[in-house]
Amino acid sequence: MAINDNNTDSNKSQKQEEKDLPKVVIFLPPPVFSLIGEESFASNKFLFLKAYDSQLPLLQFLSTHSKSIKAILSSGGAAVNADILQLLPEVGLVVTTSAGLNQIDIPECRRRGIKIANAGNVYSDDVADLAVGLLIDVLRKVSASDRYVRQGFWATKGDYPLGSKLGGKRVGIVGLGNIGREVAKRLEAFGCFVSYNSRKKKPYVSYPFYQNVCELAANCDALIICCGLSDETHHMINKQVLSALGKEGVIVNVGRGPIIDEKEMLRCLVQGEIAGAGLDVFENEPDVPKEFFALDNVVLSPHRAVFTPESEKNLSQLVVGNLEAFLSNKPLLSEYVD
Amino acid sequence: MAINDNNTDSNKSQKQEEKDLPKVVIFLPPPVFSLIGEESFASNKFLFLKAYDSQLPLLQFLSTHSKSIKAILSSGGAAVNADILQLLPEVGLVVTTSAGLNQIDIPECRRRGIKIANAGNVYSDDVADLAVGLLIDVLRKVSASDRYVRQGFWATKGDYPLGSKLGGKRVGIVGLGNIGREVAKRLEAFGCFVSYNSRKKKPYVSYPFYQNVCELAANCDALIICCGLSDETHHMINKQVLSALGKEGVIVNVGRGPIIDEKEMLRCLVQGEIAGAGLDVFENEPDVPKEFFALDNVVLSPHRAVFTPESEKNLSQLVVGNLEAFLSNKPLLSEYVD
């Protein structure tokens, strides 16, 4: 196709306009880019600056573009720490595509007056759906009995062992944020008794509150981990908590892998000290300890709780909306407040 | 341990008393006997007469005990038909351990004035839980991604494909009895839009009603089969219904296998004419067509929807309660009315 002079002129002025737009730096491609396409994040209010497309080492790249970078788009993999932030004095916002914020040095952002916007409620429904799905699966042995049928054992070895009833179970939710509340709402419809642990007792919440996660575990048949990862929650689910949960107890983790002492949980699962686990997250993803693979009392999900195409579209709107709001000095759509 | 004369005397009189008790005949051992123990069904108001413990052919056995048999305890496997009923003129009740009644000749029972008591609501919660579990599993690929992780593919091949969101899905419930209503209640908590098909529009139910199952399928993203098996429902889910459900649609069956034309459904699943299926029941159990085993868009459950130990205990109380009520001329606890 021939391009006439007029078009060339308008192309040139478009390039110049783009050059003048505020820049949003990205360190690593967020998984959502390949899932629903980068074009879903396009805006005429800013331009993405992709550090991962440059030959320069990250810190050098950031120094070079230091003045024009107004915001950071962060996903799970790449740290946003003090070393990076001190190179970017113009940055006023970190917006993430993840629900968790453990890659971000939050105190350093606070110190520098940098705002944070996370994925807000976008993921909550999907994560809650999978949490409930994993709980039903572990209790009613869905994946395990599917394996049994696929191996042809139903016809040759007879009936599969009974599962356990969901209704009437006492379910403890660890972390009653957006996700935890959505899990609780669903479990009430199944006739479960919900209680919870969180940093503070929540106002306007009638579920019994346990300040101590060990005490929560002792009073529950199942624990669902819905909290974020932080220094306080790292290995919060340890030998003592698992032992309090007991040999009839099951655990579901849709938070972050390192919240549970994985080695200790594995030992408990192998030795029957807890009854089962439904795990969407692991300590060292994507490497799942091979000892899990032989266990019929676990369901292993490859960190897919947050992902459905429907939600990713909502996410792209939220991310772009947060960036455009920030650049126009408007209130953020999903500002993270401690 | 020595037995003294007194004990022997009392044993004798106990035997005589037992002999005089009304008899409840059982053709085949109900699965629940081996699951939670026959002793859970013991009563001082009746005695079980086990046709399967006798050397005699069934009809001859029944003729021999014809006068003393007042009721039949029936489970899924053994037919209660006209040939059998005509040998048992004293029978006034058929009580089943199953939710379905397809093994019973209901019109013949009606003609003879024989009452029927089924498992009532005992199974409804468990069946509904599994139905929802299967729906989440199919949409969010839980079992399939568990297989992926167990094969070590997460670390070597990367992320597993996205599942589909449950919230906002239009779910059609086929058969809005006790089970269907429990499924609907749960799905509302997930933000699904429920509609239904049944023989008649239900009073006091606000979900949209479709008289025609094909029309229901055309207006839904998922169908959940919760109805019983009868001449009318046999192969009710046929090529036309599956085609109306369409290539994004999924189907869950916790009713009975033959309600779906299994061959046609298999073809649709293989050729992508529907998106997936969660199946607890099959046309020829326990033989599941091997072609299913290779499919990642199906979840195969070995007819375990109804079974948890907690419910089986409730069932034993209900069965014994029905038999004792009948033998004392009191109203049945869970009489089946057409």
XYZ file of C-alpha atoms in Angstrom:
676
model
C 0.000 0.000 0.000
C 1.409 3.420 -0.977
C 1.639 6.048 1.718
C 1.105 9.619 0.520
C 2.822 12.703 1.905
C -0.167 13.741 3.973
C -0.191 10.424 5.793
C 3.537 10.639 6.386
C 3.093 14.054 7.902
C 0.304 12.922 10.166
C 2.370 9.834 11.119
C 5.240 12.098 12.093
C 3.078 14.333 14.248
C 1.479 11.231 15.827
C 4.969 9.924 16.693
C 5.834 13.259 18.278
C 2.626 13.246 20.289
C 3.350 9.718 21.501
C 6.863 10.783 22.461
C 5.429 13.530 24.647
C 2.994 11.216 26.449
C 3.804 10.259 30.039
C 5.548 6.889 30.261
C 4.531 3.839 32.274
C 7.434 1.454 32.733
C 7.017 -2.336 32.694
C 9.867 -4.556 33.929
C 8.575 -7.950 32.818
C 5.625 -8.700 30.522
C 2.562 -9.244 32.739
C 0.984 -12.662 32.097
C -2.272 -10.945 31.159
C -0.613 -9.397 28.053
C -0.231 -12.796 26.404
C -3.607 -13.960 27.689
C -5.905 -11.318 26.277
C -3.502 -9.241 24.184
C -1.533 -6.111 24.984
C -3.883 -3.998 22.852
C -6.517 -4.282 25.597
C -4.261 -1.965 27.634
C -3.810 0.730 24.992
C -4.532 4.356 25.904
C -4.032 7.774 24.337
C -3.098 9.163 27.758
C 0.187 7.279 28.261
C 2.735 5.036 26.588
C 4.224 1.816 27.901
C 8.005 1.693 28.135
C 9.086 -1.942 28.121
C 12.329 -2.502 29.995
C 12.297 -6.122 28.830
C 12.524 -5.073 25.168
C 15.724 -3.118 25.789
C 19.286 -4.456 25.564
C 20.254 -2.254 28.504
C 20.469 -3.665 32.022
C 17.335 -2.694 33.967
C 18.886 -0.041 36.246
C 20.684 1.610 33.323
C 17.493 1.574 31.293
C 15.614 3.229 34.144
C 18.298 5.906 34.595
C 18.103 6.723 30.891
C 14.316 7.247 30.968
C 14.192 8.481 34.541
C 12.527 11.843 33.809
C 9.652 10.609 31.639
C 8.538 7.655 33.773
C 5.487 8.661 35.792
C 4.178 5.252 36.820
C 5.088 1.559 37.068
C 2.959 -1.312 35.833
C 3.976 -4.246 38.005
C 3.101 -7.922 37.902
C 4.045 -10.782 40.204
C 7.557 -11.533 38.974
C 9.550 -8.283 39.176
C 10.423 -6.540 42.445
C 9.584 -2.877 42.952
C 12.160 -2.034 45.627
C 14.093 0.920 47.028
C 16.977 0.558 44.492
C 14.520 0.906 41.640
C 12.377 3.646 43.147
C 15.346 5.906 43.888
C 16.114 5.946 40.156
C 12.578 7.095 39.333
C 11.873 10.343 41.170
C 8.901 11.220 38.943
C 6.994 8.028 39.714
C 3.792 8.643 41.679
C 1.924 5.382 41.128
C 2.580 1.654 41.102
C -0.314 -0.225 39.529
C -0.300 -4.014 39.603
C -1.998 -6.705 37.582
C -1.788 -9.045 40.578
C -4.083 -9.305 43.576
C -1.071 -9.821 45.871
C 1.436 -7.003 46.466
C 4.324 -9.008 47.892
C 6.683 -7.939 45.090
C 6.292 -4.288 46.112
C 8.215 -2.565 48.915
C 5.126 -0.904 50.346
C 6.836 1.075 53.177
C 9.303 2.544 50.654
C 6.396 3.590 48.415
C 4.666 5.172 51.402
C 7.871 7.026 52.347
C 8.131 8.442 48.843
C 4.438 9.323 48.638
C 3.907 6.829 45.812
C 0.351 5.538 45.522
C -0.444 1.882 44.897
C -3.386 0.510 42.932
C -3.932 -3.221 42.835
C -6.295 -5.502 40.983
C -9.021 -4.607 43.450
C -12.030 -6.898 43.400
C -11.476 -8.006 39.825
C -10.107 -11.395 40.831
C -12.152 -11.959 43.983
C -15.024 -13.909 42.428
C -12.776 -16.193 40.409
C -10.487 -16.901 43.337
C -13.457 -17.561 45.622
C -15.026 -19.871 43.012
C -11.845 -21.910 42.755
C -11.401 -21.997 46.545
C -14.874 -23.514 46.899
C -14.214 -25.826 43.943
C -10.998 -27.072 45.552
C -12.759 -27.587 48.893
C -15.548 -29.644 47.287
C -12.946 -31.537 45.263
C -10.858 -32.474 48.309
C -13.858 -33.405 50.479
C -15.778 -35.280 47.792
C -12.641 -36.703 46.082
C -13.614 -35.387 42.629
C -10.198 -35.356 40.938
C -9.091 -38.523 42.702
C -12.196 -40.448 41.632
C -11.906 -39.029 38.099
C -8.415 -40.606 37.986
C -9.919 -43.852 39.270
C -12.539 -43.925 36.516
C -10.016 -42.988 33.798
C -7.780 -45.864 34.843
C -10.733 -48.207 34.305
C -10.815 -49.196 37.983
C -14.524 -48.558 38.563
C -15.439 -51.581 36.455
C -12.581 -53.789 37.722
C -12.092 -52.801 41.373
C -15.581 -51.598 42.343
C -16.844 -48.533 44.136
C -14.561 -45.656 45.071
C -14.289 -44.745 48.786
C -16.792 -42.269 50.205
C -16.079 -38.572 50.376
C -17.064 -36.304 53.216
C -20.058 -33.942 53.409
C -19.570 -30.187 52.909
C -22.756 -29.104 54.711
C -22.274 -28.561 58.433
C -18.499 -28.237 58.141
C -16.832 -25.531 60.236
C -14.724 -23.553 57.789
C -12.103 -21.089 58.975
C -11.170 -18.328 56.579
C -7.679 -16.922 57.044
C -7.787 -13.352 55.737
C -11.302 -11.907 55.400
C -10.639 -9.397 52.609
C -12.540 -9.234 49.326
C -11.697 -12.826 48.454
C -12.352 -14.213 51.924
C -15.749 -12.527 52.067
C -16.726 -13.973 48.686
C -15.681 -17.440 49.855
C -17.748 -17.017 53.026
C -20.827 -15.930 51.061
C -20.615 -19.031 48.870
C -20.015 -21.444 51.753
C -23.049 -20.173 53.632
C -25.195 -21.385 50.723
C -23.735 -24.876 51.301
C -24.673 -24.847 54.984
C -21.125 -24.385 56.312
C -20.319 -22.547 59.542
C -17.844 -19.781 58.790
C -15.366 -18.226 61.208
C -12.219 -16.223 60.442
C -8.832 -14.901 61.397
C -7.381 -11.604 60.259
C -5.075 -8.887 61.582
C -8.024 -7.151 63.196
C -11.622 -8.086 63.976
C -13.778 -6.700 61.156
C -16.597 -4.338 62.026
C -20.028 -5.300 60.651
C -19.035 -8.970 60.288
C -20.986 -11.492 62.336
C -18.755 -14.551 61.759
C -16.830 -15.579 64.880
C -13.355 -14.009 64.927
C -10.207 -15.755 66.153
C -7.200 -13.556 66.837
C -4.995 -16.651 66.819
C -4.855 -18.783 63.684
C -3.998 -21.857 65.744
C -7.159 -21.435 67.775
C -9.128 -20.992 64.539
C -7.655 -24.243 63.207
C -8.527 -26.086 66.425
C -12.158 -25.048 66.011
C -12.508 -25.825 62.297
C -12.841 -28.789 59.937
C -11.302 -26.828 57.064
C -9.060 -23.788 56.652
C -9.096 -21.628 53.535
C -6.063 -19.377 53.123
C -7.163 -16.129 51.449
C -4.654 -13.640 52.875
C -1.700 -11.953 51.221
C 1.953 -12.836 51.726
C 3.946 -10.632 54.085
C 6.610 -11.050 56.735
C 3.862 -11.770 59.250
C 2.064 -14.368 57.127
C 5.185 -16.175 55.846
C 4.941 -19.771 57.142
C 2.039 -18.686 59.343
C 0.505 -22.108 58.682
C 3.143 -24.164 60.454
C 3.390 -27.481 62.248
C 1.446 -26.178 65.234
C -1.477 -24.890 63.135
C -1.630 -28.068 61.043
C -1.597 -30.151 64.176
C -4.461 -28.048 65.609
C -6.421 -28.592 62.366
C -6.039 -32.320 62.970
C -6.322 -35.542 61.050
C -9.890 -34.957 59.848
C -9.033 -31.415 58.761
C -8.438 -30.134 55.237
C -6.699 -27.017 53.990
C -7.204 -24.941 50.839
C -4.648 -22.340 49.737
C -5.573 -19.670 47.198
C -3.310 -17.041 48.837
C 0.412 -17.503 48.281
C 2.527 -20.641 48.589
C 4.934 -19.458 51.310
C 2.078 -18.723 53.724
C 2.147 -22.468 54.437
C 5.255 -24.333 55.550
C 5.044 -26.608 52.520
C 7.477 -29.269 53.763
C 5.589 -29.605 57.004
C 2.219 -29.760 55.202
C 3.539 -32.456 52.874
C 4.713 -34.501 55.859
C 1.268 -34.103 57.504
C -0.496 -35.184 54.301
C 1.736 -38.238 53.837
C 1.440 -39.306 57.465
C -2.306 -38.648 57.712
C -1.917 -35.878 60.283
C -4.290 -33.787 58.175
C -6.894 -35.260 55.823
C -6.290 -33.360 52.599
C -5.333 -30.190 50.763
C -6.462 -28.218 47.718
C -3.566 -26.070 46.559
C -3.525 -23.404 43.884
C -0.210 -21.948 45.049
C 3.164 -23.382 46.044
C 6.368 -22.183 47.647
C 8.506 -22.439 44.541
C 6.254 -22.212 41.476
C 6.155 -23.769 38.954
C 8.205 -26.428 40.751
C 5.816 -28.514 42.796
C 7.514 -31.076 45.069
C 7.174 -34.436 43.345
C 6.043 -36.100 46.569
C 2.653 -34.396 46.053
C 2.100 -36.187 42.753
C 1.565 -39.580 44.393
C -1.013 -38.345 46.909
C -4.731 -38.916 46.364
C -5.719 -36.555 49.181
C -4.464 -33.433 47.408
C -5.709 -31.439 44.440
C -2.967 -29.539 42.623
C -3.911 -26.449 40.659
C -1.257 -24.510 38.691
C -1.924 -21.037 40.171
C -5.028 -20.528 38.052
C -7.379 -19.212 40.733
C -7.251 -15.660 39.450
C -7.502 -16.358 35.774
C -10.539 -16.370 33.582
C -10.747 -14.458 30.301
C -13.836 -12.650 31.593
C -11.889 -11.258 34.562
C -8.815 -10.364 32.543
C -10.922 -8.014 30.457
C -12.166 -6.328 33.615
C -8.558 -6.140 34.782
C -7.369 -4.334 31.663
C -10.108 -1.729 32.104
C -9.160 -1.292 35.757
C -5.417 -0.945 35.047
C -5.923 1.587 32.253
C -8.549 3.398 34.329
C -6.171 3.694 37.296
C -3.329 5.001 35.118
C -5.525 7.530 33.313
C -7.067 8.688 36.610
C -3.629 9.169 38.162
C -2.315 11.093 35.148
C -5.368 13.384 35.242
C -5.133 13.924 39.007
C -8.397 12.082 39.583
C -9.080 9.584 42.395
C -7.778 6.080 41.686
C -10.312 3.337 40.927
C -8.720 0.788 43.263
C -6.194 2.478 45.526
C -4.540 0.136 47.968
C -4.801 1.374 51.538
C -3.140 -0.577 54.381
C -18.295 -67.228 78.168
C -20.714 -69.698 79.796
C -24.395 -69.214 79.185
C -26.649 -70.175 82.102
C -30.134 -71.621 81.826
C -31.834 -68.336 82.502
C -30.017 -66.750 79.587
C -30.880 -69.686 77.370
C -34.537 -69.305 78.303
C -34.521 -65.614 77.568
C -32.659 -66.274 74.277
C -35.393 -68.722 73.307
C -38.192 -66.293 74.046
C -36.287 -63.555 72.223
C -36.012 -65.811 69.178
C -39.740 -66.488 69.325
C -40.488 -62.766 69.559
C -38.256 -62.077 66.581
C -40.017 -64.820 64.636
C -43.321 -63.100 65.246
C -42.092 -59.688 64.089
C -43.285 -58.411 60.713
C -40.777 -59.101 57.943
C -39.179 -56.656 55.537
C -37.753 -58.428 52.510
C -34.507 -57.345 50.834
C -33.624 -58.698 47.382
C -30.024 -57.482 47.117
C -27.823 -55.963 49.836
C -28.230 -52.171 49.621
C -24.825 -50.479 49.163
C -25.417 -48.529 52.358
C -25.246 -51.781 54.420
C -21.563 -52.248 53.645
C -20.868 -48.527 53.913
C -22.066 -47.790 57.423
C -22.984 -51.256 58.695
C -26.264 -53.149 58.689
C -26.652 -52.620 62.448
C -27.570 -48.979 61.779
C -30.850 -50.336 60.369
C -31.761 -52.567 63.320
C -35.223 -52.199 64.887
C -37.303 -54.074 67.461
C -40.392 -53.468 65.313
C -39.447 -55.623 62.301
C -36.954 -58.153 60.997
C -35.136 -58.132 57.676
C -35.565 -61.196 55.501
C -32.626 -61.403 53.100
C -33.508 -63.129 49.867
C -29.830 -62.937 48.839
C -28.786 -65.156 51.787
C -31.098 -67.953 50.684
C -30.259 -70.815 48.310
C -33.770 -70.632 46.880
C -34.497 -68.797 43.635
C -36.006 -65.383 44.419
C -39.608 -66.108 43.386
C -39.647 -69.395 45.296
C -38.164 -67.673 48.347
C -40.867 -65.006 48.188
C -43.647 -67.605 47.858
C -42.340 -69.417 50.947
C -42.412 -66.262 53.095
C -45.343 -64.652 51.334
C -47.583 -64.281 54.417
C -45.086 -62.673 56.773
C -43.615 -60.086 54.375
C -45.202 -56.697 55.054
C -42.740 -54.396 53.300
C -39.883 -54.312 50.783
C -36.567 -52.550 51.300
C -35.380 -51.758 47.790
C -32.138 -50.343 46.462
C -31.076 -49.419 42.949
C -30.172 -52.854 41.591
C -33.241 -55.078 42.050
C -36.529 -54.563 40.213
C -39.783 -54.339 42.145
C -42.184 -55.387 39.402
C -45.614 -56.913 38.921
C -44.286 -60.529 39.016
C -42.791 -59.929 42.416
C -45.634 -57.909 43.870
C -48.249 -60.503 42.970
C -46.406 -63.027 45.163
C -46.526 -60.669 48.148
C -50.173 -59.819 48.878
C -49.397 -58.549 52.408
C -46.921 -55.915 51.251
C -48.127 -52.361 51.860
C -44.885 -50.406 51.552
C -41.827 -50.224 49.354
C -39.082 -48.169 50.989
C -35.945 -47.377 49.012
C -32.412 -46.419 49.942
C -32.070 -44.635 46.604
C -33.178 -41.172 45.589
C -34.316 -42.477 42.186
C -37.272 -44.870 41.885
C -36.667 -46.192 38.394
C -36.344 -49.817 39.627
C -39.928 -49.709 40.958
C -43.070 -50.318 38.907
C -44.861 -47.315 40.369
C -48.214 -47.774 38.535
C -48.393 -51.391 39.737
C -47.750 -50.246 43.315
C -50.496 -47.636 42.963
C -52.897 -50.253 41.577
C -52.264 -52.484 44.584
C -52.466 -49.610 47.097
C -48.823 -50.065 48.054
C -47.182 -46.943 49.420
C -43.686 -45.836 48.421
C -41.163 -44.042 50.620
C -37.904 -42.870 49.101
C -34.730 -41.331 50.454
C -36.498 -37.978 50.617
C -34.194 -35.014 51.081
C -31.427 -37.020 52.671
C -29.263 -36.989 49.558
C -30.230 -33.589 48.192
C -27.437 -31.562 49.773
C -24.699 -34.013 48.818
C -25.936 -34.320 45.246
C -26.229 -30.544 44.920
C -22.728 -30.074 46.350
C -21.246 -32.471 43.831
C -23.238 -30.925 40.971
C -21.738 -27.523 41.783
C -18.312 -29.090 42.299
C -18.504 -30.734 38.871
C -19.627 -27.469 37.248
C -16.717 -25.526 38.790
C -14.355 -28.337 37.847
C -15.423 -28.386 34.193
C -15.442 -24.576 33.822
C -12.219 -23.931 35.732
C -10.474 -27.150 34.526
C -9.647 -28.334 38.049
C -9.184 -32.072 37.412
C -7.566 -31.471 34.037
C -5.025 -29.007 35.447
C -4.382 -31.322 38.415
C -3.410 -33.994 35.853
C -1.176 -31.428 34.134
C 0.650 -30.593 37.380
C 1.007 -34.272 38.360
C 2.602 -35.048 35.022
C 5.214 -32.373 35.779
C 4.108 -30.250 32.802
C 3.698 -26.963 34.696
C 7.474 -26.644 35.102
C 8.317 -27.972 31.633
C 5.492 -26.740 29.378
C 4.367 -23.564 31.164
C 0.992 -22.220 32.153
C -2.193 -24.242 31.740
C -4.942 -22.758 29.516
C -7.486 -20.468 31.142
C -10.776 -21.729 32.477
C -14.086 -19.930 32.200
C -15.815 -17.808 34.839
C -18.758 -19.211 36.808
C -20.271 -15.864 37.816
C -22.740 -14.497 35.302
C -23.303 -17.874 33.658
C -26.873 -18.742 32.699
C -27.507 -22.155 34.251
C -30.515 -24.262 33.309
C -31.671 -26.813 35.839
C -33.500 -29.791 34.389
C -35.804 -31.060 37.140
C -36.426 -28.578 39.949
C -37.140 -31.030 42.767
C -35.311 -31.106 46.107
C -31.928 -31.546 44.439
C -32.506 -28.975 41.719
C -33.612 -26.385 44.248
C -30.498 -26.971 46.355
C -28.320 -26.575 43.249
C -30.110 -23.319 42.396
C -29.635 -21.946 45.908
C -25.886 -22.591 45.733
C -25.466 -21.176 42.240
C -27.173 -17.930 43.195
C -24.365 -17.352 45.711
C -21.912 -17.594 42.784
C -23.773 -14.965 40.784
C -25.276 -17.355 38.223
C -28.618 -16.776 36.516
C -30.844 -19.784 37.111
C -33.715 -20.967 34.944
C -35.354 -24.394 34.811
C -37.364 -27.024 33.038
C -39.685 -29.493 34.722
C -42.944 -31.306 33.988
C -44.914 -28.377 35.315
C -44.124 -24.767 36.203
C -43.548 -24.647 39.958
C -45.676 -22.313 42.031
C -43.748 -19.928 44.307
C -40.580 -20.204 42.197
C -39.321 -17.041 40.543
C -36.695 -18.584 38.221
C -37.696 -18.416 34.540
C -39.464 -21.626 33.464
C -39.015 -23.309 30.093
C -41.556 -25.952 29.144
C -39.234 -27.178 26.432
C -35.790 -28.451 27.416
C -34.407 -27.514 24.008
C -35.471 -23.927 24.498
C -33.906 -23.977 27.980
C -30.619 -25.220 26.471
C -30.675 -22.522 23.811
C -30.917 -19.862 26.528
C -28.241 -21.287 28.855
C -24.463 -21.611 29.158
C -24.768 -24.728 31.287
C -27.352 -27.445 31.905
C -27.523 -29.411 35.152
C -29.551 -32.605 34.977
C -31.249 -33.193 38.327
C -34.393 -35.082 37.286
C -35.270 -38.736 37.722
C -35.217 -41.376 34.994
C -38.558 -42.295 33.443
C -39.915 -43.134 30.009
C -40.314 -39.401 29.391
C -36.806 -38.438 30.469
C -34.970 -41.341 28.778
C -32.617 -39.756 26.203
C -34.365 -36.422 26.788
C -30.951 -34.786 26.315
C -30.493 -35.705 22.687
C -28.687 -34.348 19.648
C -31.124 -31.483 19.286
C -30.758 -30.329 22.922
C -26.955 -30.610 22.840
C -26.877 -28.648 19.632
C -29.066 -25.946 21.223
C -26.668 -25.816 24.191
C -23.919 -25.091 21.706
C -20.149 -25.171 21.539
C -19.592 -22.898 24.540
C -22.077 -24.873 26.636
C -21.359 -27.404 29.359
C -23.516 -30.113 30.862
C -23.525 -31.700 34.318
C -25.425 -34.913 35.034
C -26.203 -35.949 38.609
C -29.543 -37.546 37.610
C -29.300 -40.860 35.807
C -27.068 -41.849 32.901
C -29.759 -42.748 30.360
C -31.353 -39.290 30.591
C -28.596 -38.232 28.172
C -27.984 -39.909 24.832
C -24.426 -40.797 25.867
C -23.157 -41.681 22.387
C -24.358 -38.397 21.005
C -22.891 -36.438 23.931
C -19.541 -38.185 23.465
C -19.556 -37.248 19.787
C -20.352 -33.616 20.672
C -17.540 -33.517 23.249
C -14.996 -35.009 20.848
C -15.994 -32.731 17.987
C -16.231 -29.598 20.147
C -19.963 -29.190 19.563
C -20.329 -28.673 23.311
C -17.540 -27.376 25.565
C -17.495 -29.875 28.399
C -19.299 -32.242 30.745
C -19.213 -33.230 34.417
C -20.734 -36.678 34.756
C -21.562 -38.582 37.899
C -23.794 -41.079 36.081
C -23.506 -43.122 32.895
C -25.724 -45.240 30.714
C -24.121 -48.564 31.592
C -22.406 -48.254 34.983
C -19.757 -49.121 35.972
C -18.713 -49.405 32.327
C -17.770 -45.951 31.116
C -17.033 -45.734 27.367
C -13.235 -45.633 27.040
C -13.436 -42.730 24.604
C -14.207 -40.476 27.611
C -10.868 -41.305 29.255
C -8.828 -39.343 26.726
C -10.901 -36.166 26.992
C -9.699 -33.199 29.041
C -13.055 -31.435 28.809
C -14.892 -34.009 30.935
C -14.853 -34.864 34.621
C -15.811 -38.447 35.369
C -17.255 -39.266 38.778
C -18.130 -42.885 39.681
C -21.765 -42.283 40.774
C -20.724 -40.853 44.134
C -22.973 -37.794 44.227
C -25.277 -39.248 46.829
C -22.726 -40.768 49.124
C -21.194 -39.298 52.207
C -21.025 -41.137 55.542
C -22.854 -38.250 57.211
C -25.839 -38.659 54.872
C -25.873 -42.421 55.101
C -26.520 -42.151 58.817
C -29.451 -39.843 58.147
C -30.651 -42.353 55.565
C -30.659 -45.267 58.008
C -32.768 -43.242 60.439
C -35.181 -42.330 57.655
C -35.539 -45.912 56.371
C -36.102 -47.359 59.832
C -38.433 -44.473 60.691
C -40.519 -45.089 57.559
C -40.779 -48.823 58.236
C -41.696 -48.344 61.899
C -44.240 -45.645 61.022
C -45.874 -47.898 58.420
C -46.026 -50.878 60.780
C -47.638 -48.684 63.463
C -50.143 -47.148 61.008
C -48.550 -43.730 61.372
C -47.845 -41.280 58.529
C -44.675 -42.040 56.573
C -41.694 -39.717 57.022
C -40.964 -39.402 53.299
C -43.883 -40.755 51.277
C -43.389 -40.487 47.537
C -46.306 -38.769 45.860
C -46.374 -38.403 42.047
